[in-house]
Amino acid sequence: MNDTPLARAAAVFQAAFGQPPTIRVQAPGRVNLIGEHTDYNDGLVLPCAIDYRTVIVARPRADRRVRVAAADYDGAIDDYALDAPIERLAEPMWANYVRGVVRELLQRGLPVQGMDLAISGDVPQGAGLSSSASLSVAVCRLFATLPGFEALGPVDMALVAQAAENDFVGCKCGNMDQISSACGVQDHVLKIDCRSLAVEPVPMPPGAAIMIFHSHVSRGLVDSEYNTRRAQCEAAARHFGLPALRDLDLATLEARAAELDPTVLRRARHVVTENARVAAAAQALAAGDLARMGELMEASHASMRDDFEITVPAIDQLVEIVKAAIGAAGGVRMTGGGFGGCVVALVPRELVEAAGAAVQQAYTAPNGQRASVYVCRAAAGAGLVDA
Ligand code: GLA
């Protein structure tokens, strides 16, 4: 059986709606190599889209109705009209990601039409690899195939998807995940300036592999802790009379450290030093210098652990296991919002097997699970899929 997301979505579409789809789109998940919690501080990030994605197959309707079938949730269907107010549902949550984007597109005055769609995906959920951003961006990309959406470019789609998550779903995330999913370039990481929204693709060194290790530590605290970190960063920027921590330099922070609450000081120091590390990492990567990337990723992890305090012991242990396996030849750090989720490593290809074996042998999550290991390729962003 051909059990790809595309095949699953197509089968569920046919079963639910009795005819084949006419449009196929995809949007990828993402992994962040460096630059954590800098996006909502107007800073720099260095993620890439990954070759795990959400796929939507669809067929425009002649009327103003939207029907959505979730192939990965037993074909459950959400059905609503475009001309009545689109409400947020208590559940299922997946439906809100679609509803939020549809509502956002309507609010922007775009000519949304009725549509039947079926969704499937292979981005691991709850792992911090942006399965939800990939869904929101895929929905945007789908409607962008309609007449009247020509002016909606990839960055605009990302902003629509982010607005839907912020205002409709209720998650105050920054813009990194959606921009990565919308703007990915195959075999490149993206240096994103989250203030100017400039996206600069940096080629992946040919001999390097991206490895992702899912710790299977649930990211339970992530929402409340995320919002607390965000508030602390905003408080620090306000203290210095700046629009965002992007505008603070380390010398000023150190000179005026005594003015800040010690926790807020550490949060600000993470963001200021992390922005500098992203700029240095983009240069190191462009030069193919994996050893320098390794130093920067190690410093980033230490900063997340000690200053931003978003790692957990199992994640720190996973990072140490990978570091011991790859030595100075590559880099490893926690990736994503924190409190569990995944570790990312940039590894010379010849060490991929050793790194995977070391983790399989030495890591067990507190719930008894082994880590899941993914070897990824930096992927293209949202787009049409050939049948
Ligand atoms: C989550 C958010 C992003 C970003 C990261 C931390 O993934 O969705 O916007 O803030 O956390 O870097």
GROMACS .gro file of C-alpha atoms and ligand atoms in nm:
model
  399
    1MET     CA    1   0.000   0.000   0.000
    2ASN     CA    2   0.118   0.349  -0.083
    3ASP     CA    3   0.083   0.504   0.262
    4THR     CA    4   0.212   0.855   0.193
    5PRO     CA    5   0.031   1.167   0.319
    6LEU     CA    6  -0.067   1.240  -0.042
    7ALA     CA    7  -0.215   0.893  -0.093
    8ARG     CA    8  -0.398   0.906   0.242
    9ALA     CA    9  -0.541   1.250   0.172
   10ALA     CA   10  -0.652   1.149  -0.179
   11ALA     CA   11  -0.821   0.831  -0.052
   12VAL     CA   12  -1.005   1.017   0.226
   13PHE     CA   13  -1.107   1.291  -0.017
   14GLN     CA   14  -1.259   1.040  -0.258
   15ALA     CA   15  -1.440   0.857   0.023
   16ALA     CA   16  -1.576   1.176   0.183
   17PHE     CA   17  -1.669   1.377  -0.124
   18GLY     CA   18  -1.725   1.113  -0.394
   19GLN     CA   19  -1.493   1.258  -0.657
   20PRO     CA   20  -1.120   1.315  -0.706
   21PRO     CA   21  -0.941   1.635  -0.594
   22THR     CA   22  -0.815   1.888  -0.849
   23ILE     CA   23  -0.554   2.075  -0.640
   24ARG     CA   24  -0.265   1.935  -0.435
   25VAL     CA   25  -0.045   2.151  -0.212
   26GLN     CA   26   0.208   2.089   0.063
   27ALA     CA   27   0.379   2.291   0.335
   28PRO     CA   28   0.674   2.158   0.537
   29GLY     CA   29   0.756   2.153   0.907
   30ARG     CA   30   1.075   2.321   1.020
   31VAL     CA   31   1.374   2.273   1.243
   32ASN     CA   32   1.569   2.565   1.387
   33LEU     CA   33   1.948   2.529   1.376
   34ILE     CA   34   2.007   2.832   1.598
   35GLY     CA   35   1.824   3.145   1.718
   36GLU     CA   36   1.571   3.043   1.983
   37HIS     CA   37   1.313   3.282   2.128
   38THR     CA   38   1.463   3.560   1.917
   39ASP     CA   39   1.182   3.584   1.661
   40TYR     CA   40   0.931   3.766   1.883
   41ASN     CA   41   1.215   3.995   1.995
   42ASP     CA   42   1.245   4.118   1.633
   43GLY     CA   43   1.573   3.926   1.607
   44LEU     CA   44   1.749   3.673   1.383
   45VAL     CA   45   1.686   3.300   1.335
   46LEU     CA   46   1.847   3.025   1.125
   47PRO     CA   47   1.593   2.748   1.056
   48CYS     CA   48   1.523   2.531   0.754
   49ALA     CA   49   1.211   2.365   0.621
   50ILE     CA   50   1.229   1.986   0.655
   51ASP     CA   51   1.120   1.701   0.432
   52TYR     CA   52   0.821   1.619   0.654
   53ARG     CA   53   0.507   1.803   0.554
   54THR     CA   54   0.133   1.862   0.561
   55VAL     CA   55  -0.041   1.777   0.234
   56ILE     CA   56  -0.384   1.908   0.133
   57VAL     CA   57  -0.584   1.784  -0.165
   58ALA     CA   58  -0.885   1.990  -0.262
   59ARG     CA   59  -1.150   2.084  -0.511
   60PRO     CA   60  -1.313   2.429  -0.532
   61ARG     CA   61  -1.692   2.435  -0.489
   62ALA     CA   62  -1.944   2.645  -0.676
   63ASP     CA   63  -2.110   2.757  -0.350
   64ARG     CA   64  -1.985   2.924  -0.027
   65ARG     CA   65  -1.934   2.612   0.181
   66VAL     CA   66  -1.609   2.468   0.322
   67ARG     CA   67  -1.580   2.098   0.408
   68VAL     CA   68  -1.257   1.971   0.562
   69ALA     CA   69  -1.174   1.601   0.609
   70ALA     CA   70  -0.886   1.508   0.843
   71ALA     CA   71  -0.728   1.192   0.701
   72ASP     CA   72  -0.513   1.142   1.012
   73TYR     CA   73  -0.814   1.173   1.247
   74ASP     CA   74  -1.035   0.894   1.106
   75GLY     CA   75  -1.160   1.115   0.825
   76ALA     CA   76  -1.347   1.345   1.069
   77ILE     CA   77  -1.520   1.630   0.884
   78ASP     CA   78  -1.561   1.999   0.969
   79ASP     CA   79  -1.829   2.172   0.760
   80TYR     CA   80  -1.920   2.543   0.760
   81ALA     CA   81  -2.037   2.835   0.548
   82LEU     CA   82  -1.813   3.125   0.444
   83ASP     CA   83  -2.089   3.380   0.493
   84ALA     CA   84  -2.169   3.303   0.858
   85PRO     CA   85  -1.926   3.407   1.136
   86ILE     CA   86  -1.647   3.148   1.162
   87GLU     CA   87  -1.621   3.046   1.528
   88ARG     CA   88  -1.337   2.883   1.717
   89LEU     CA   89  -1.426   2.525   1.826
   90ALA     CA   90  -1.349   2.378   2.167
   91GLU     CA   91  -1.245   2.072   1.965
   92PRO     CA   92  -1.116   1.927   1.743
   93MET     CA   93  -0.816   2.159   1.754
   94TRP     CA   94  -0.700   2.071   1.399
   95ALA     CA   95  -1.017   2.230   1.264
   96ASN     CA   96  -0.928   2.566   1.420
   97TYR     CA   97  -0.604   2.593   1.221
   98VAL     CA   98  -0.807   2.577   0.900
   99ARG     CA   99  -1.090   2.798   1.029
  100GLY     CA  100  -0.843   3.059   1.156
  101VAL     CA  101  -0.669   3.092   0.819
  102VAL     CA  102  -0.998   3.103   0.627
  103ARG     CA  103  -1.126   3.376   0.858
  104GLU     CA  104  -0.801   3.572   0.832
  105LEU     CA  105  -0.811   3.557   0.449
  106LEU     CA  106  -1.174   3.675   0.451
  107GLN     CA  107  -1.087   3.958   0.690
  108ARG     CA  108  -0.818   4.074   0.449
  109GLY     CA  109  -1.085   4.098   0.179
  110LEU     CA  110  -0.941   3.815  -0.031
  111PRO     CA  111  -1.181   3.634  -0.268
  112VAL     CA  112  -1.210   3.306  -0.075
  113GLN     CA  113  -1.431   3.049  -0.248
  114GLY     CA  114  -1.607   2.740  -0.122
  115MET     CA  115  -1.377   2.435  -0.109
  116ASP     CA  116  -1.371   2.066  -0.021
  117LEU     CA  117  -1.038   1.956   0.122
  118ALA     CA  118  -0.867   1.658   0.281
  119ILE     CA  119  -0.556   1.690   0.496
  120SER     CA  120  -0.280   1.450   0.591
  121GLY     CA  121   0.078   1.490   0.708
  122ASP     CA  122   0.392   1.327   0.841
  123VAL     CA  123   0.537   1.608   1.057
  124PRO     CA  124   0.571   1.451   1.403
  125GLN     CA  125   0.309   1.619   1.624
  126GLY     CA  126   0.390   1.769   1.962
  127ALA     CA  127   0.762   1.745   1.888
  128GLY     CA  128   0.832   2.115   1.830
  129LEU     CA  129   0.876   2.066   1.454
  130SER     CA  130   0.591   2.303   1.362
  131SER     CA  131   0.326   2.060   1.247
  132SER     CA  132   0.066   2.329   1.322
  133ALA     CA  133   0.249   2.603   1.129
  134SER     CA  134   0.282   2.363   0.835
  135LEU     CA  135  -0.095   2.306   0.845
  136SER     CA  136  -0.178   2.678   0.859
  137VAL     CA  137   0.065   2.762   0.579
  138ALA     CA  138  -0.066   2.473   0.366
  139VAL     CA  139  -0.422   2.607   0.402
  140CYS     CA  140  -0.301   2.950   0.293
  141ARG     CA  141  -0.113   2.802  -0.001
  142LEU     CA  142  -0.426   2.614  -0.103
  143PHE     CA  143  -0.647   2.924  -0.120
  144ALA     CA  144  -0.363   3.111  -0.291
  145THR     CA  145  -0.420   2.890  -0.597
  146LEU     CA  146  -0.755   3.068  -0.651
  147PRO     CA  147  -0.798   3.367  -0.881
  148GLY     CA  148  -0.750   3.699  -0.702
  149PHE     CA  149  -0.471   3.576  -0.470
  150GLU     CA  150  -0.183   3.652  -0.710
  151ALA     CA  151  -0.040   3.926  -0.488
  152LEU     CA  152  -0.017   3.698  -0.182
  153GLY     CA  153   0.353   3.602  -0.174
  154PRO     CA  154   0.520   3.346   0.056
  155VAL     CA  155   0.600   3.594   0.335
  156ASP     CA  156   0.239   3.724   0.324
  157MET     CA  157   0.113   3.368   0.354
  158ALA     CA  158   0.335   3.320   0.656
  159LEU     CA  159   0.197   3.635   0.818
  160VAL     CA  160  -0.163   3.526   0.751
  161ALA     CA  161  -0.085   3.187   0.910
  162GLN     CA  162   0.084   3.353   1.209
  163ALA     CA  163  -0.208   3.595   1.258
  164ALA     CA  164  -0.449   3.299   1.252
  165GLU     CA  165  -0.246   3.120   1.519
  166ASN     CA  166  -0.208   3.436   1.730
  167ASP     CA  167  -0.564   3.568   1.709
  168PHE     CA  168  -0.784   3.265   1.641
  169VAL     CA  169  -0.609   2.957   1.778
  170GLY     CA  170  -0.471   3.162   2.069
  171CYS     CA  171  -0.098   3.087   2.055
  172LYS     CA  172   0.123   3.396   2.080
  173CYS     CA  173   0.405   3.250   1.869
  174GLY     CA  174   0.650   3.458   1.667
  175ASN     CA  175   0.687   3.439   1.289
  176MET     CA  176   0.979   3.196   1.245
  177ASP     CA  177   0.781   2.874   1.200
  178GLN     CA  178   0.545   3.009   0.936
  179ILE     CA  179   0.817   3.193   0.740
  180SER     CA  180   1.032   2.877   0.737
  181SER     CA  181   0.742   2.670   0.607
  182ALA     CA  182   0.640   2.924   0.342
  183CYS     CA  183   0.988   3.029   0.224
  184GLY     CA  184   1.204   2.715   0.253
  185VAL     CA  185   1.467   2.653  -0.015
  186GLN     CA  186   1.592   2.300  -0.085
  187ASP     CA  187   1.936   2.229   0.063
  188HIS     CA  188   1.949   2.573   0.223
  189VAL     CA  189   1.889   2.709   0.569
  190LEU     CA  190   1.719   3.046   0.598
  191LYS     CA  191   1.869   3.343   0.776
  192ILE     CA  192   1.551   3.531   0.866
  193ASP     CA  193   1.545   3.883   0.999
  194CYS     CA  194   1.220   3.865   1.195
  195ARG     CA  195   1.187   4.245   1.195
  196SER     CA  196   1.251   4.334   0.830
  197LEU     CA  197   1.121   3.991   0.717
  198ALA     CA  198   1.422   3.957   0.486
  199VAL     CA  199   1.491   3.589   0.412
  200GLU     CA  200   1.843   3.498   0.302
  201PRO     CA  201   1.902   3.136   0.194
  202VAL     CA  202   2.241   2.998   0.305
  203PRO     CA  203   2.357   2.677   0.133
  204MET     CA  204   2.394   2.369   0.353
  205PRO     CA  205   2.753   2.241   0.346
  206PRO     CA  206   2.738   1.938   0.111
  207GLY     CA  207   2.894   1.693   0.358
  208ALA     CA  208   2.662   1.781   0.647
  209ALA     CA  209   2.345   1.606   0.762
  210ILE     CA  210   2.068   1.748   0.978
  211MET     CA  211   1.967   1.504   1.250
  212ILE     CA  212   1.666   1.548   1.476
  213PHE     CA  213   1.624   1.349   1.797
  214HIS     CA  214   1.278   1.352   1.952
  215SER     CA  215   1.318   1.320   2.328
  216HIS     CA  216   0.957   1.208   2.385
  217VAL     CA  217   0.941   1.446   2.678
  218SER     CA  218   0.598   1.605   2.652
  219ARG     CA  219   0.601   1.982   2.607
  220GLY     CA  220   0.329   2.029   2.867
  221LEU     CA  221   0.450   2.355   3.019
  222VAL     CA  222   0.532   2.513   2.691
  223ASP     CA  223   0.236   2.751   2.656
  224SER     CA  224   0.247   2.915   2.997
  225GLU     CA  225   0.627   2.923   3.011
  226TYR     CA  226   0.645   3.060   2.656
  227ASN     CA  227   0.416   3.349   2.747
  228THR     CA  228   0.613   3.419   3.066
  229ARG     CA  229   0.941   3.435   2.869
  230ARG     CA  230   0.782   3.666   2.617
  231ALA     CA  231   0.657   3.900   2.890
  232GLN     CA  232   1.001   3.904   3.057
  233CYS     CA  233   1.170   3.995   2.727
  234GLU     CA  234   0.918   4.272   2.665
  235ALA     CA  235   0.971   4.403   3.018
  236ALA     CA  236   1.348   4.417   2.959
  237ALA     CA  237   1.306   4.606   2.631
  238ARG     CA  238   1.066   4.851   2.798
  239HIS     CA  239   1.314   4.910   3.078
  240PHE     CA  240   1.571   5.032   2.827
  241GLY     CA  241   1.310   5.232   2.634
  242LEU     CA  242   1.364   5.014   2.326
  243PRO     CA  243   1.104   4.873   2.083
  244ALA     CA  244   1.247   4.520   2.122
  245LEU     CA  245   1.549   4.332   2.261
  246ARG     CA  246   1.685   4.326   1.907
  247ASP     CA  247   1.791   4.685   1.972
  248LEU     CA  248   1.989   4.611   2.291
  249ASP     CA  249   2.366   4.550   2.284
  250LEU     CA  250   2.556   4.336   2.532
  251ALA     CA  251   2.776   4.623   2.658
  252THR     CA  252   2.470   4.829   2.759
  253LEU     CA  253   2.305   4.528   2.919
  254GLU     CA  254   2.615   4.449   3.123
  255ALA     CA  255   2.676   4.811   3.224
  256ARG     CA  256   2.320   4.847   3.352
  257ALA     CA  257   2.269   4.491   3.477
  258ALA     CA  258   2.205   4.600   3.838
  259GLU     CA  259   1.891   4.788   3.730
  260LEU     CA  260   1.716   4.467   3.625
  261ASP     CA  261   1.553   4.188   3.819
  262PRO     CA  262   1.811   3.902   3.803
  263THR     CA  263   1.574   3.669   3.613
  264VAL     CA  264   1.484   3.935   3.357
  265LEU     CA  265   1.856   4.009   3.318
  266ARG     CA  266   1.928   3.645   3.231
  267ARG     CA  267   1.637   3.631   2.985
  268ALA     CA  268   1.761   3.945   2.810
  269ARG     CA  269   2.120   3.817   2.803
  270HIS     CA  270   2.005   3.500   2.626
  271VAL     CA  271   1.828   3.697   2.355
  272VAL     CA  272   2.111   3.948   2.301
  273THR     CA  273   2.383   3.681   2.284
  274GLU     CA  274   2.165   3.446   2.075
  275ASN     CA  275   2.115   3.712   1.808
  276ALA     CA  276   2.493   3.752   1.782
  277ARG     CA  277   2.531   3.374   1.756
  278VAL     CA  278   2.284   3.355   1.467
  279ALA     CA  279   2.478   3.614   1.269
  280ALA     CA  280   2.804   3.424   1.335
  281ALA     CA  281   2.640   3.089   1.252
  282ALA     CA  282   2.514   3.208   0.914
  283GLN     CA  283   2.873   3.303   0.827
  284ALA     CA  284   3.015   2.976   0.959
  285LEU     CA  285   2.763   2.773   0.762
  286ALA     CA  286   2.827   2.968   0.441
  287ALA     CA  287   3.198   2.891   0.489
  288GLY     CA  288   3.121   2.522   0.550
  289ASP     CA  289   3.277   2.550   0.897
  290LEU     CA  290   3.094   2.282   1.097
  291ALA     CA  291   3.340   2.303   1.386
  292ARG     CA  292   3.254   2.671   1.439
  293MET     CA  293   2.883   2.584   1.407
  294GLY     CA  294   2.942   2.328   1.680
  295GLU     CA  295   3.083   2.591   1.917
  296LEU     CA  296   2.794   2.828   1.850
  297MET     CA  297   2.531   2.556   1.896
  298GLU     CA  298   2.695   2.450   2.223
  299ALA     CA  299   2.690   2.810   2.348
  300SER     CA  300   2.327   2.843   2.238
  301HIS     CA  301   2.230   2.533   2.432
  302ALA     CA  302   2.410   2.654   2.745
  303SER     CA  303   2.233   2.989   2.716
  304MET     CA  304   1.891   2.821   2.683
  305ARG     CA  305   1.973   2.599   2.981
  306ASP     CA  306   2.124   2.857   3.217
  307ASP     CA  307   1.989   3.198   3.114
  308PHE     CA  308   1.656   3.132   2.942
  309GLU     CA  309   1.587   2.815   3.149
  310ILE     CA  310   1.382   2.633   2.886
  311THR     CA  311   1.560   2.297   2.877
  312VAL     CA  312   1.475   1.995   3.092
  313PRO     CA  313   1.719   1.729   3.226
  314ALA     CA  314   1.630   1.467   2.961
  315ILE     CA  315   1.699   1.717   2.682
  316ASP     CA  316   2.032   1.820   2.840
  317GLN     CA  317   2.124   1.452   2.863
  318LEU     CA  318   2.032   1.389   2.498
  319VAL     CA  319   2.249   1.684   2.391
  320GLU     CA  320   2.542   1.545   2.593
  321ILE     CA  321   2.508   1.199   2.438
  322VAL     CA  322   2.511   1.338   2.084
  323LYS     CA  323   2.797   1.576   2.166
  324ALA     CA  324   3.007   1.288   2.296
  325ALA     CA  325   2.943   1.096   1.972
  326ILE     CA  326   3.025   1.378   1.729
  327GLY     CA  327   3.294   1.566   1.924
  328ALA     CA  328   3.411   1.895   1.775
  329ALA     CA  329   3.318   1.786   1.421
  330GLY     CA  330   2.958   1.913   1.441
  331GLY     CA  331   2.701   2.078   1.665
  332VAL     CA  332   2.400   1.989   1.876
  333ARG     CA  333   2.142   2.183   2.079
  334MET     CA  334   1.779   2.182   2.185
  335THR     CA  335   1.553   2.326   1.916
  336GLY     CA  336   1.211   2.491   1.937
  337GLY     CA  337   1.011   2.648   2.219
  338GLY     CA  338   1.158   2.428   2.494
  339PHE     CA  339   1.049   2.208   2.789
  340GLY     CA  340   1.095   1.887   2.591
  341GLY     CA  341   1.054   1.821   2.222
  342CYS     CA  342   1.359   1.780   2.001
  343VAL     CA  343   1.733   1.818   1.981
  344VAL     CA  344   1.889   1.916   1.648
  345ALA     CA  345   2.239   1.822   1.534
  346LEU     CA  346   2.447   1.924   1.237
  347VAL     CA  347   2.671   1.629   1.170
  348PRO     CA  348   2.929   1.526   0.908
  349ARG     CA  349   2.760   1.249   0.707
  350GLU     CA  350   3.013   0.988   0.817
  351LEU     CA  351   2.907   1.038   1.182
  352VAL     CA  352   2.531   1.002   1.130
  353GLU     CA  353   2.527   0.634   1.211
  354ALA     CA  354   2.744   0.670   1.521
  355ALA     CA  355   2.531   0.956   1.657
  356GLY     CA  356   2.210   0.758   1.602
  357ALA     CA  357   2.356   0.445   1.764
  358ALA     CA  358   2.484   0.639   2.066
  359VAL     CA  359   2.138   0.781   2.132
  360GLN     CA  360   1.964   0.447   2.086
  361GLN     CA  361   2.201   0.293   2.333
  362ALA     CA  362   2.224   0.559   2.601
  363TYR     CA  363   1.895   0.753   2.602
  364THR     CA  364   1.565   0.656   2.759
  365ALA     CA  365   1.294   0.916   2.817
  366PRO     CA  366   1.144   0.944   3.167
  367ASN     CA  367   0.835   0.766   3.026
  368GLY     CA  368   1.051   0.472   2.913
  369GLN     CA  369   1.047   0.553   2.540
  370ARG     CA  370   1.358   0.558   2.321
  371ALA     CA  371   1.435   0.870   2.119
  372SER     CA  372   1.304   0.884   1.762
  373VAL     CA  373   1.578   0.976   1.516
  374TYR     CA  374   1.513   1.163   1.190
  375VAL     CA  375   1.778   1.240   0.930
  376CYS     CA  376   1.640   1.536   0.737
  377ARG     CA  377   1.707   1.725   0.423
  378ALA     CA  378   1.650   2.100   0.406
  379ALA     CA  379   1.338   2.124   0.192
  380ALA     CA  380   1.156   2.367  -0.034
  381GLY     CA  381   0.876   2.573   0.116
  382ALA     CA  382   0.502   2.550   0.055
  383GLY     CA  383   0.397   2.479  -0.301
  384LEU     CA  384   0.198   2.271  -0.544
  385VAL     CA  385   0.249   1.895  -0.542
  386ASP     CA  386   0.258   1.698  -0.866
  387ALA     CA  387  -0.007   1.426  -0.881
  388GLA     C1  388   0.799   2.826   1.900
  388GLA     C2  389   0.731   2.948   1.836
  388GLA     C3  390   0.829   3.026   1.750
  388GLA     C4  391   0.958   3.057   1.827
  388GLA     C5  392   1.012   2.932   1.895
  388GLA     C6  393   1.130   2.961   1.986
  388GLA     O1  394   0.836   2.736   1.798
  388GLA     O2  395   0.622   2.906   1.758
  388GLA     O3  396   0.768   3.144   1.703
  388GLA     O4  397   0.937   3.161   1.919
  388GLA     O5  398   0.913   2.868   1.973
  388GLA     O6  399   1.239   3.002   1.912
   0.00000   0.00000   0.00000
